[in-house]
């Protein structure tokens, strides 16, 4: 296997090797668990070969020569690329180095645009659009209730204090449902931009601290006539 020992490529590999030794990977006696290395300006790689070289030097009296180390690193990177463990993002900032390892980088095509628009609920029903957020450690959420003509019935907003974004999304949904029922509104269509929140409501699951909120939402929603969907 031939390798172009240009200054750029050589320094790139030395950065990886230096990162491995700095993290303890070069000494199997002091750090047997350290295999993951974050080196070369952000490219994540795994270098168990360096421990093999260290063992060879200690037990087989095979010197850890620079060229041998560099070839091992080069070989490992090539194997990782062949196994599709390197993705386009991993080479960000190092695109010009990739060809030294036989890696051809192609820029992925951006996804096609998605048309997003709001639909009015059916006549006789009401739509609740909600959103939750966490900013500077404080959670909040709110939403708006509209009728089948798109007219605003009521808007709402609350602070929730210290909680996760998922809990904020769920509490905003719960607030909207409670408000709609207090206003005497029935046949509800709930829309949220949180796919995870909708999945937890309709399919179950989720961490323990949201279970009480989920049970409250399910108790108030009649899923046989009410609807809950995702919207971007």
PDB file of N, CA and C in Angstrom, residues 6 25 28 32-33 51 66 71 124 126 130 132 145 147 156 175 188 192 214 223:
ATOM      1  N   UNK A   6       3.139  13.651   2.040  1.00  0.00           N
ATOM      2  CA  UNK A   6       3.217  15.097   1.923  1.00  0.00           C
ATOM      3  C   UNK A   6       3.220  15.704   3.320  1.00  0.00           C
ATOM      4  N   UNK A  25      -3.988   6.224  25.000  1.00  0.00           N
ATOM      5  CA  UNK A  25      -4.123   5.028  24.180  1.00  0.00           C
ATOM      6  C   UNK A  25      -2.785   4.386  23.881  1.00  0.00           C
ATOM      7  N   UNK A  28      -0.891   0.677  27.038  1.00  0.00           N
ATOM      8  CA  UNK A  28      -1.924  -0.300  27.398  1.00  0.00           C
ATOM      9  C   UNK A  28      -1.933  -0.648  28.873  1.00  0.00           C
ATOM     10  N   UNK A  32      -6.203   0.745  29.576  1.00  0.00           N
ATOM     11  CA  UNK A  32      -6.673  -0.306  28.679  1.00  0.00           C
ATOM     12  C   UNK A  32      -8.043   0.000  28.109  1.00  0.00           C
ATOM     13  N   UNK A  33      -8.806   0.916  28.724  1.00  0.00           N
ATOM     14  CA  UNK A  33     -10.164   1.180  28.283  1.00  0.00           C
ATOM     15  C   UNK A  33     -10.245   2.281  27.235  1.00  0.00           C
ATOM     16  N   UNK A  51      -2.574   0.355  20.415  1.00  0.00           N
ATOM     17  CA  UNK A  51      -2.301  -0.508  21.561  1.00  0.00           C
ATOM     18  C   UNK A  51      -1.576  -1.765  21.110  1.00  0.00           C
ATOM     19  N   UNK A  66       8.155   5.596  13.493  1.00  0.00           N
ATOM     20  CA  UNK A  66       7.144   6.542  12.997  1.00  0.00           C
ATOM     21  C   UNK A  66       6.406   6.045  11.761  1.00  0.00           C
ATOM     22  N   UNK A  71       1.614   4.149   9.084  1.00  0.00           N
ATOM     23  CA  UNK A  71       0.953   3.194   8.190  1.00  0.00           C
ATOM     24  C   UNK A  71      -0.247   2.552   8.888  1.00  0.00           C
ATOM     25  N   UNK A 124     -67.448  22.206  12.979  1.00  0.00           N
ATOM     26  CA  UNK A 124     -67.920  21.668  14.255  1.00  0.00           C
ATOM     27  C   UNK A 124     -66.796  21.210  15.170  1.00  0.00           C
ATOM     28  N   UNK A 126     -62.458  21.933  16.563  1.00  0.00           N
ATOM     29  CA  UNK A 126     -61.553  23.025  16.896  1.00  0.00           C
ATOM     30  C   UNK A 126     -60.111  22.508  16.878  1.00  0.00           C
ATOM     31  N   UNK A 130     -49.898  23.939  19.514  1.00  0.00           N
ATOM     32  CA  UNK A 130     -49.105  24.204  20.715  1.00  0.00           C
ATOM     33  C   UNK A 130     -47.621  24.149  20.411  1.00  0.00           C
ATOM     34  N   UNK A 132     -43.693  24.170  22.872  1.00  0.00           N
ATOM     35  CA  UNK A 132     -42.982  24.325  24.132  1.00  0.00           C
ATOM     36  C   UNK A 132     -41.526  24.623  23.862  1.00  0.00           C
ATOM     37  N   UNK A 145     -56.100  28.352  19.952  1.00  0.00           N
ATOM     38  CA  UNK A 145     -57.254  27.531  19.590  1.00  0.00           C
ATOM     39  C   UNK A 145     -58.032  28.265  18.505  1.00  0.00           C
ATOM     40  N   UNK A 147     -61.255  27.923  15.309  1.00  0.00           N
ATOM     41  CA  UNK A 147     -62.417  27.170  14.865  1.00  0.00           C
ATOM     42  C   UNK A 147     -62.268  26.754  13.408  1.00  0.00           C
ATOM     43  N   UNK A 156     -53.076  31.059  24.673  1.00  0.00           N
ATOM     44  CA  UNK A 156     -52.671  30.788  26.058  1.00  0.00           C
ATOM     45  C   UNK A 156     -51.150  30.643  26.131  1.00  0.00           C
ATOM     46  N   UNK A 175     -52.300  21.979  28.590  1.00  0.00           N
ATOM     47  CA  UNK A 175     -52.934  23.280  28.865  1.00  0.00           C
ATOM     48  C   UNK A 175     -53.973  23.616  27.802  1.00  0.00           C
ATOM     49  N   UNK A 188     -61.711  17.847  19.238  1.00  0.00           N
ATOM     50  CA  UNK A 188     -60.481  18.623  19.161  1.00  0.00           C
ATOM     51  C   UNK A 188     -59.489  18.006  18.199  1.00  0.00           C
ATOM     52  N   UNK A 192     -48.857  19.541  17.100  1.00  0.00           N
ATOM     53  CA  UNK A 192     -47.616  19.908  17.781  1.00  0.00           C
ATOM     54  C   UNK A 192     -46.448  19.650  16.848  1.00  0.00           C
ATOM     55  N   UNK A 214     -48.790  12.477  30.715  1.00  0.00           N
ATOM     56  CA  UNK A 214     -49.337  11.645  29.643  1.00  0.00           C
ATOM     57  C   UNK A 214     -50.688  11.049  30.037  1.00  0.00           C
ATOM     58  N   UNK A 223     -59.593   9.696  21.948  1.00  0.00           N
ATOM     59  CA  UNK A 223     -58.861   9.414  20.713  1.00  0.00           C
ATOM     60  C   UNK A 223     -59.735   8.781  19.635  1.00  0.00           C
TER      61      UNK A 223
END
